[in-house]
Every structure is written in C-alpha cells, then in structure tokens.
XYZ file of C-alpha atoms in Angstrom:
137
model
C -6.088 51.063 6.435
C -7.301 54.513 5.904
C -10.906 55.660 6.175
C -11.467 56.068 2.281
C -10.171 52.464 1.719
C -12.666 51.133 4.312
C -15.501 53.051 2.781
C -14.527 51.822 -0.695
C -14.614 48.213 0.462
C -17.864 48.742 2.217
C -19.350 50.331 -1.007
C -18.275 47.245 -3.014
C -19.777 44.934 -0.436
C -23.000 46.830 -0.502
C -23.275 47.046 -4.440
C -22.411 43.338 -4.622
C -25.208 42.609 -2.137
C -27.723 44.730 -4.112
C -26.616 42.678 -7.262
C -27.364 39.461 -5.340
C -30.703 40.786 -4.164
C -31.839 41.953 -7.570
C -30.644 38.720 -9.178
C -32.695 36.528 -6.732
C -35.787 38.779 -7.386
C -35.244 38.317 -11.129
C -34.997 34.611 -10.865
C -38.121 34.499 -8.717
C -39.930 36.646 -11.378
C -38.815 34.184 -14.045
C -40.319 31.349 -11.936
C -43.371 33.354 -11.562
C -43.744 33.910 -15.349
C -42.941 30.149 -16.059
C -45.187 28.440 -13.610
C -47.821 31.176 -12.689
C -49.887 30.804 -15.861
C -49.905 27.004 -15.379
C -50.403 26.710 -11.556
C -51.660 30.118 -10.178
C -54.062 31.657 -12.889
C -54.997 29.324 -15.530
C -53.350 31.112 -18.394
C -55.161 34.411 -17.833
C -53.627 36.598 -20.571
C -53.655 39.752 -18.490
C -52.013 38.243 -15.566
C -49.341 36.596 -17.736
C -48.666 39.891 -19.386
C -48.439 41.424 -15.925
C -45.916 38.815 -14.847
C -43.901 39.450 -18.040
C -43.671 43.165 -17.372
C -42.750 42.616 -13.825
C -39.909 40.258 -15.080
C -38.765 42.749 -17.567
C -38.679 45.711 -15.028
C -36.879 43.568 -12.469
C -34.407 42.519 -15.176
C -33.704 46.038 -16.192
C -33.097 47.005 -12.496
C -30.785 43.964 -12.100
C -28.765 45.107 -15.160
C -28.219 48.569 -13.933
C -27.561 47.270 -10.504
C -24.839 45.119 -12.001
C -23.453 47.990 -14.005
C -23.224 50.194 -10.809
C -21.381 47.343 -9.112
C -18.889 47.050 -11.915
C -18.327 50.726 -11.863
C -17.513 50.563 -8.234
C -14.558 47.943 -8.432
C -11.165 48.756 -9.396
C -9.705 48.736 -12.969
C -8.158 45.205 -12.676
C -11.338 43.615 -11.436
C -13.203 45.453 -14.147
C -10.853 44.023 -16.768
C -11.376 40.497 -15.360
C -15.218 40.908 -15.407
C -15.055 42.424 -18.928
C -12.991 39.642 -20.243
C -15.128 36.935 -18.589
C -18.286 38.713 -20.078
C -16.749 38.694 -23.555
C -15.998 34.997 -23.269
C -19.272 34.052 -21.927
C -21.198 36.262 -24.593
C -19.100 34.968 -27.455
C -19.389 31.352 -26.276
C -23.242 31.959 -26.051
C -23.519 33.336 -29.513
C -21.250 30.736 -31.212
C -22.594 27.676 -29.382
C -26.227 28.903 -29.340
C -26.216 29.486 -33.057
C -24.740 26.031 -33.689
C -27.042 24.383 -31.086
C -30.133 25.759 -33.027
C -28.870 24.818 -36.426
C -28.265 21.295 -35.005
C -31.994 20.806 -34.581
C -32.667 22.233 -38.195
C -30.386 19.832 -39.777
C -31.469 16.940 -37.650
C -28.199 16.458 -35.683
C -30.267 16.606 -32.452
C -33.817 15.151 -32.132
C -35.009 17.607 -29.381
C -35.843 21.280 -29.489
C -33.018 23.520 -28.103
C -33.986 25.374 -24.867
C -32.997 28.695 -23.871
C -32.272 27.235 -20.290
C -29.443 25.116 -21.691
C -27.792 28.355 -23.164
C -28.155 30.286 -19.912
C -26.427 27.441 -18.001
C -23.576 27.371 -20.675
C -23.107 31.209 -20.387
C -23.274 31.076 -16.568
C -20.718 28.196 -16.290
C -18.468 29.893 -18.976
C -18.647 33.337 -17.051
C -17.941 31.728 -13.648
C -15.044 29.645 -15.080
C -13.593 32.766 -16.979
C -13.881 34.888 -13.737
C -11.958 32.275 -11.782
C -9.253 31.946 -14.466
C -8.836 35.604 -14.776
C -8.689 36.102 -11.060
C -6.053 33.398 -10.618
C -4.103 34.812 -13.528
C -3.563 38.103 -11.980
C -3.151 37.086 -8.312
C-alpha cells in the first residue's frame, strides 16, 4: 500500500470519528433541550432559548462535519450514501405526511411524534446503506 492510500484511509477514519463525536454532542444537546427545562431550570425561558441555540449550533456543525466526511470518501461510497439519503428522506416525507393526516382524519387516536419519524428515517437510512453496500460488493 502506498503512502497516499494510507493517508486517504486515515483521513476517512478521522472524518468519520468527527461525525460520530458531533452526532453524540447533538444528541446530548437534544436531551438537554428536552429535559433541561423540566428537570434543571424550571422552564426558565432564557435558559431554554440558550439550550435551543446551542442545539441548533451543534446541529449545524454536525451537518457540515457529515458533509466533509462524505466529500472525503470515494465516488462509489458517495453514491451509496446519496441513494440511502434519498430513500430515507423520501420515506420520511411520504410516511410523515400520511402519519400526520391519519391523526387529522381520526385513523389514529394519538398525536404523531417527531421521534417516531426520526426513528423511521434512521432505520430506512441504515437499511438502505446496508443494501447499497451489499449490492456493490
């Protein structure tokens, strides 16, 4: 293996690690925004807005870190990820819209939660990645 190939693989490993770190930080900021007002600061508006701002800033950093990671991988891996993202986003929009309408027309008796949609999108993305990876192996 030549030096540039080793550097390229190390770069992918480093950018993937950064995506993981920023994703964990974002999830923690979501938890802070969700539970902080109830448990830590008794619904103090200023602190809740600060937590929301922190969540948004960390989320933006996570998005750009993911973009940098995707830019660092080879064209086939980019295609696999792009296809998985398209399938996950499309599934989220189609099912999410239907899910919301189901409550409006009384087909479900509970209020749709964004967490359900995030779980669906995540599962769809992971499954699409696995299928795409297997397809091109």
